[in-house]
PDB file of C-alpha atoms in Angstrom:
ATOM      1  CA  UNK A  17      19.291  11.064  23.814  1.00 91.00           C
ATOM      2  CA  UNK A  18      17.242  13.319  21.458  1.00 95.00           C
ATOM      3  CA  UNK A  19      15.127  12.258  18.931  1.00 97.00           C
ATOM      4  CA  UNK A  20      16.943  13.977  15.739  1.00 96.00           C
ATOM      5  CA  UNK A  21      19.895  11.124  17.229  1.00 95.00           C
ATOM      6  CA  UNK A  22      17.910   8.046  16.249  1.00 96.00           C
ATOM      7  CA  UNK A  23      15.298   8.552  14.153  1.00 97.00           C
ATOM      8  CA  UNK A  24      14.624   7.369  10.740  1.00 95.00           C
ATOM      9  CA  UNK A  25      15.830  10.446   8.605  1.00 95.00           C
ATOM     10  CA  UNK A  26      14.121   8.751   5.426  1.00 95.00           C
ATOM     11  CA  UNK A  27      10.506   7.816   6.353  1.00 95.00           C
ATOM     12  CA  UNK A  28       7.949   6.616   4.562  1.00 95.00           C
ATOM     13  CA  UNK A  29       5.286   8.592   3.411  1.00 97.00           C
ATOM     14  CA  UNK A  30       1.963   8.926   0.754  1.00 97.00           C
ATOM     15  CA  UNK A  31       0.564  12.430  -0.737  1.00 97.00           C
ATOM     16  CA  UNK A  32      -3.160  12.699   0.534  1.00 97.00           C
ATOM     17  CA  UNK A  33      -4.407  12.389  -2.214  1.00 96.00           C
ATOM     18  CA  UNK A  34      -3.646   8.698  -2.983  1.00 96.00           C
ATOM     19  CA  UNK A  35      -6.045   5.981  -3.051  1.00 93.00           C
ATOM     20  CA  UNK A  36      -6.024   3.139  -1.167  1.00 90.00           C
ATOM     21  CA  UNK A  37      -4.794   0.638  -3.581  1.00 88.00           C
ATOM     22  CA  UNK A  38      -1.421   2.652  -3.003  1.00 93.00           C
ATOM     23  CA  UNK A  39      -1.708   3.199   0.556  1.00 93.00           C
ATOM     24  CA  UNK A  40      -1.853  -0.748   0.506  1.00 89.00           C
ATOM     25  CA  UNK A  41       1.066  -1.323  -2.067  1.00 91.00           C
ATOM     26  CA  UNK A  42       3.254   0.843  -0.276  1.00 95.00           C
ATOM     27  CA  UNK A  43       2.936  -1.016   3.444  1.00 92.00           C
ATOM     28  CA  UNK A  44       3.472  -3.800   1.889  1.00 91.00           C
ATOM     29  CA  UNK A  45       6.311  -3.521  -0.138  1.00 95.00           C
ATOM     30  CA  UNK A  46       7.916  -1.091   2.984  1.00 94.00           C
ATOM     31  CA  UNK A  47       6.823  -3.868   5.327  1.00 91.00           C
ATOM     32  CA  UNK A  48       5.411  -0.785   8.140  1.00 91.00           C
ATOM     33  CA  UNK A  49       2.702  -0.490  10.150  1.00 89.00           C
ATOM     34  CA  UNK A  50       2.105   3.270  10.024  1.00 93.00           C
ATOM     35  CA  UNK A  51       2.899   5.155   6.440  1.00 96.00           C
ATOM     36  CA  UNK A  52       3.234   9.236   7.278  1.00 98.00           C
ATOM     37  CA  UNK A  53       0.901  11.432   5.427  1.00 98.00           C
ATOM     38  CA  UNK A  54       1.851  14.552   3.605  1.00 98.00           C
ATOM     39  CA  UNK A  55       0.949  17.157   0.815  1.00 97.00           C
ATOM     40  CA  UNK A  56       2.611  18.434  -1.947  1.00 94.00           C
ATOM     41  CA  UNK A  57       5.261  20.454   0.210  1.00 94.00           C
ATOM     42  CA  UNK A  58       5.938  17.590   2.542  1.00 93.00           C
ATOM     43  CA  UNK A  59       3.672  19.230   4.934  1.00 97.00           C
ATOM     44  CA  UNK A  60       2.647  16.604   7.678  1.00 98.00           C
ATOM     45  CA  UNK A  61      -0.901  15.951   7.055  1.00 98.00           C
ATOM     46  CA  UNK A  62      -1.367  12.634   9.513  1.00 98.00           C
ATOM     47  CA  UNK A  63      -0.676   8.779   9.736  1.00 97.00           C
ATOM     48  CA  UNK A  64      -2.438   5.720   7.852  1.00 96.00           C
ATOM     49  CA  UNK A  65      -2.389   2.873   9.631  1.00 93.00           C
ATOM     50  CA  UNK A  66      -2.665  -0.987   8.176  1.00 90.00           C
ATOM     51  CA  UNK A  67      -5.013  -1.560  11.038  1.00 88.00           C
ATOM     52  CA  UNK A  68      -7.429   1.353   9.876  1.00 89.00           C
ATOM     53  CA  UNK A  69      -6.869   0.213   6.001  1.00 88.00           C
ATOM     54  CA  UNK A  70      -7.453  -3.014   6.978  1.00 82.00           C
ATOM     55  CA  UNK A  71     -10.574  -2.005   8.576  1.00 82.00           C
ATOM     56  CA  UNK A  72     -12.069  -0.209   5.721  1.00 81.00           C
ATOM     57  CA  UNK A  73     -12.133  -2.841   3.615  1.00 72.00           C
ATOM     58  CA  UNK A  74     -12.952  -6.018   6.113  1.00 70.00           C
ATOM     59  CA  UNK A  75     -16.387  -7.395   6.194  1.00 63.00           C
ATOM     60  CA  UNK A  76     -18.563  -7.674   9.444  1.00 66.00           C
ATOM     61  CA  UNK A  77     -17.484 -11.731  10.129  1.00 66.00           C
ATOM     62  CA  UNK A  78     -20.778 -12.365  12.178  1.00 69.00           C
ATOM     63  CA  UNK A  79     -23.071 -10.850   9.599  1.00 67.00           C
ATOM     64  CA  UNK A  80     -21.675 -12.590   6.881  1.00 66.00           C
ATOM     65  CA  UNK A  81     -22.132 -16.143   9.307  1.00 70.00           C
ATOM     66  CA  UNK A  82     -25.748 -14.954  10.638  1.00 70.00           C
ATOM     67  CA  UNK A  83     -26.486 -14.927   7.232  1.00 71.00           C
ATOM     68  CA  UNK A  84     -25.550 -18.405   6.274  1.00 76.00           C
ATOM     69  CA  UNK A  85     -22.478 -17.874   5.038  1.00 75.00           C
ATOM     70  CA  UNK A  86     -18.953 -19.386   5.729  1.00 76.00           C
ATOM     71  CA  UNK A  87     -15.637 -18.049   6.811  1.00 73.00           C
ATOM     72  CA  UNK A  88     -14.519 -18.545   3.102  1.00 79.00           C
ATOM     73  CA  UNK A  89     -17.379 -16.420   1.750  1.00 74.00           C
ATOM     74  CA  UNK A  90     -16.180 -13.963   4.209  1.00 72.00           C
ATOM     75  CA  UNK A  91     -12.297 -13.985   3.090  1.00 73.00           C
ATOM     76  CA  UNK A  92     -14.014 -13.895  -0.585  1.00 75.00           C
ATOM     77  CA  UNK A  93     -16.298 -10.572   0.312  1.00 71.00           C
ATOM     78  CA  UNK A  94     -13.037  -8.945   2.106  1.00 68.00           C
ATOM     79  CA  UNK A  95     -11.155  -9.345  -1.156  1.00 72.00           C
ATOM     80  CA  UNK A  96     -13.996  -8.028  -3.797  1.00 71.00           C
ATOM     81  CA  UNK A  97     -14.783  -5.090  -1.047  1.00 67.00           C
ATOM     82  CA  UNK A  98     -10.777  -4.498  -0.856  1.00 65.00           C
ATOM     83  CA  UNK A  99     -10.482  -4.538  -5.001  1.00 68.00           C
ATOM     84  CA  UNK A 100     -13.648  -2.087  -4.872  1.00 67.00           C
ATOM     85  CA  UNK A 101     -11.929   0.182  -2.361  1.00 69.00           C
ATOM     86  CA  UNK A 102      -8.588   0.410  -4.473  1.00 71.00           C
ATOM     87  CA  UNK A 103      -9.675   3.642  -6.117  1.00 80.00           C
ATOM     88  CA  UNK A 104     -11.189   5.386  -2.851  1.00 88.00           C
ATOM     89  CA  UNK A 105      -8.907   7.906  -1.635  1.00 93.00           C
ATOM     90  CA  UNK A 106      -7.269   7.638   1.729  1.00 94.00           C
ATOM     91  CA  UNK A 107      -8.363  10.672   3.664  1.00 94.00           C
ATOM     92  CA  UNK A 108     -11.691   9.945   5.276  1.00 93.00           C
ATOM     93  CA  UNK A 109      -9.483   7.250   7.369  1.00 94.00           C
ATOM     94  CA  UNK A 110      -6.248   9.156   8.007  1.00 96.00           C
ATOM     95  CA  UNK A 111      -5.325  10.035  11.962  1.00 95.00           C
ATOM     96  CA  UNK A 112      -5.684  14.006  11.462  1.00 95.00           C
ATOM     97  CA  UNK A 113      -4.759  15.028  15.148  1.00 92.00           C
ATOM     98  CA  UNK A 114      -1.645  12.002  15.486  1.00 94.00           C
ATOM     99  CA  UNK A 115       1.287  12.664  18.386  1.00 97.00           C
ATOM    100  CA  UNK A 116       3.917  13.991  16.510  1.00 97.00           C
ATOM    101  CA  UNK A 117       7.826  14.353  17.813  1.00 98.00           C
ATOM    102  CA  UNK A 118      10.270  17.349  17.395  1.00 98.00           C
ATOM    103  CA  UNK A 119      13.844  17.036  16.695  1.00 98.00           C
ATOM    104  CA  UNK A 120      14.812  17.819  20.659  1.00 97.00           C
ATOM    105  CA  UNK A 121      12.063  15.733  21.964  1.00 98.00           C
ATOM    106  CA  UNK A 122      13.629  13.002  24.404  1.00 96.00           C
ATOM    107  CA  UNK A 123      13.779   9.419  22.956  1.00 95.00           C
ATOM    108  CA  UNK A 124      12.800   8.176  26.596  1.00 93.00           C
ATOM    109  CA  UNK A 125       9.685  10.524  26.518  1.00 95.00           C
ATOM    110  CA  UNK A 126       8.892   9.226  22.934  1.00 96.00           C
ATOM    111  CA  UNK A 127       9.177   5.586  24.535  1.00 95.00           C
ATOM    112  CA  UNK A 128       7.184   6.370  27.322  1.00 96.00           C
ATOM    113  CA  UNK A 129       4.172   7.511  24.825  1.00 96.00           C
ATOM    114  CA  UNK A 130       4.901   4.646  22.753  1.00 96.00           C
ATOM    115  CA  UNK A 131       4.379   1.591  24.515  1.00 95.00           C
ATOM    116  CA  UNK A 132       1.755   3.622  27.122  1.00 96.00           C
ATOM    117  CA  UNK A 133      -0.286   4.430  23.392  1.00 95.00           C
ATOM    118  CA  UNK A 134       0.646   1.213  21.762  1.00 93.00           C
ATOM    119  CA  UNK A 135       1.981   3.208  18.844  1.00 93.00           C
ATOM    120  CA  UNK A 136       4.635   1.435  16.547  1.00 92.00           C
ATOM    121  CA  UNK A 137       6.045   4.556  14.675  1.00 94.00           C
ATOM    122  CA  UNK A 138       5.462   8.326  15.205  1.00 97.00           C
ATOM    123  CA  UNK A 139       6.096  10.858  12.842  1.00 98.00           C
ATOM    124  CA  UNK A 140       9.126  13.320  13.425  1.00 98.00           C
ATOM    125  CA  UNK A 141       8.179  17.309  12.380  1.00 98.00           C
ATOM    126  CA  UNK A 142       9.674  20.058  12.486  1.00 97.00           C
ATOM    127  CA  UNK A 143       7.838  23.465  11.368  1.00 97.00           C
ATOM    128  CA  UNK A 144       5.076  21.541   9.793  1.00 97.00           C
ATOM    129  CA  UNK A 145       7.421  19.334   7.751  1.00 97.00           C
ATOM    130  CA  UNK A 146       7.740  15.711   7.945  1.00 98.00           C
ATOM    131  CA  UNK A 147      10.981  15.522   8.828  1.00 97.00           C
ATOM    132  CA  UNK A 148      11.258  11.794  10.023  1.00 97.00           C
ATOM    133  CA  UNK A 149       9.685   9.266  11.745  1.00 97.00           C
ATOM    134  CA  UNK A 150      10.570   7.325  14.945  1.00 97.00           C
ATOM    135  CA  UNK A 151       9.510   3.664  15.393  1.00 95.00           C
ATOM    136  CA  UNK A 152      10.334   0.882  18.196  1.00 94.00           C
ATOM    137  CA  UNK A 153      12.788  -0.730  15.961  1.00 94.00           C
ATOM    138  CA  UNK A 154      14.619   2.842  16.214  1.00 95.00           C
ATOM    139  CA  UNK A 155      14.659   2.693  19.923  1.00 95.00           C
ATOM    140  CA  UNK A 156      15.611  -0.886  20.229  1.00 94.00           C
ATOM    141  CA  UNK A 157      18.529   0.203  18.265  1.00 92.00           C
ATOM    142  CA  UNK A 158      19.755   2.893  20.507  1.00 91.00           C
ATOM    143  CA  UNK A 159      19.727   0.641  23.507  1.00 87.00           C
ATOM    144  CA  UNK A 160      21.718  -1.672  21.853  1.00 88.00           C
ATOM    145  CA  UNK A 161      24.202   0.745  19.994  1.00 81.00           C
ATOM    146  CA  UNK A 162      24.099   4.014  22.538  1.00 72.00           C
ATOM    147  CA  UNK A 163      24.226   1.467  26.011  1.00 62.00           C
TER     148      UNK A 163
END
């Protein structure tokens, strides 16, 4: 089973030039893990994660406690630092060099990288373009729907 068979043909993706603030609204309101990251021609730039986003704007937990604060204070720092962030463009902490799928690729080889990676979605290109993505959810389908 090829990739171009199961994949999402509609993924979702930022420019890379957007701020975080919208790299935040739009895994949230998409419900992903991984957004795809292009430029102006749909060129595949990289992936965003929520885990790196998340990181960016989380304080150090054990400082914030060493220093006599509570876990409350910390939840309260995490959410000033993340309103702070909003305006900060995305790029310093998009994955430049991600794994990246062609239309041809195997889905079993994609699966294989997948769980041995622990990567939830990889992006789909085809000459440079972001063509689609391919997520667990996508494979989980085909077994059910191509067995």
């Amino acid at each position: 089973m090829l990739i171009q068979e199961i994949m999402t043909i509609h993924p979702i993706y930022i420019n890379e030039n957007a701020d975080m603030r919208r790299a935040a609204e739009i895994i949230s309101i998409a419900e992903v893990s991984d957004i795809m990251v292009v430029d102006k021609e749909k060129n595949f730039i990289g992936v965003l994660s929520e885990g790196d986003l998340l990181r960016a704007v989380l304080p150090n937990f054990d400082d914030v406690i060493n220093e006599g604060g509570t876990l409350a204070d910390a939840f309260n720092f995490f959410v000033h630092k993340g309103s702070n962030l909003g305006e900060y463009p995305i790029s310093p902490i998009v994955i430049k060099n991600s794994i990246t799928l062609k239309l041809d690729d195997e889905a079993a080889q994609a699966a294989t990288i997948m769980i041995e990676k622990q990567i939830r979605c990889l992006p789909v290109v085809d000459n440079g373009k972001l063509v689609g993505s391919l997520s667990r959810a996508n494979l989980c389908r085909a077994v059910i729907y191509y067995a």
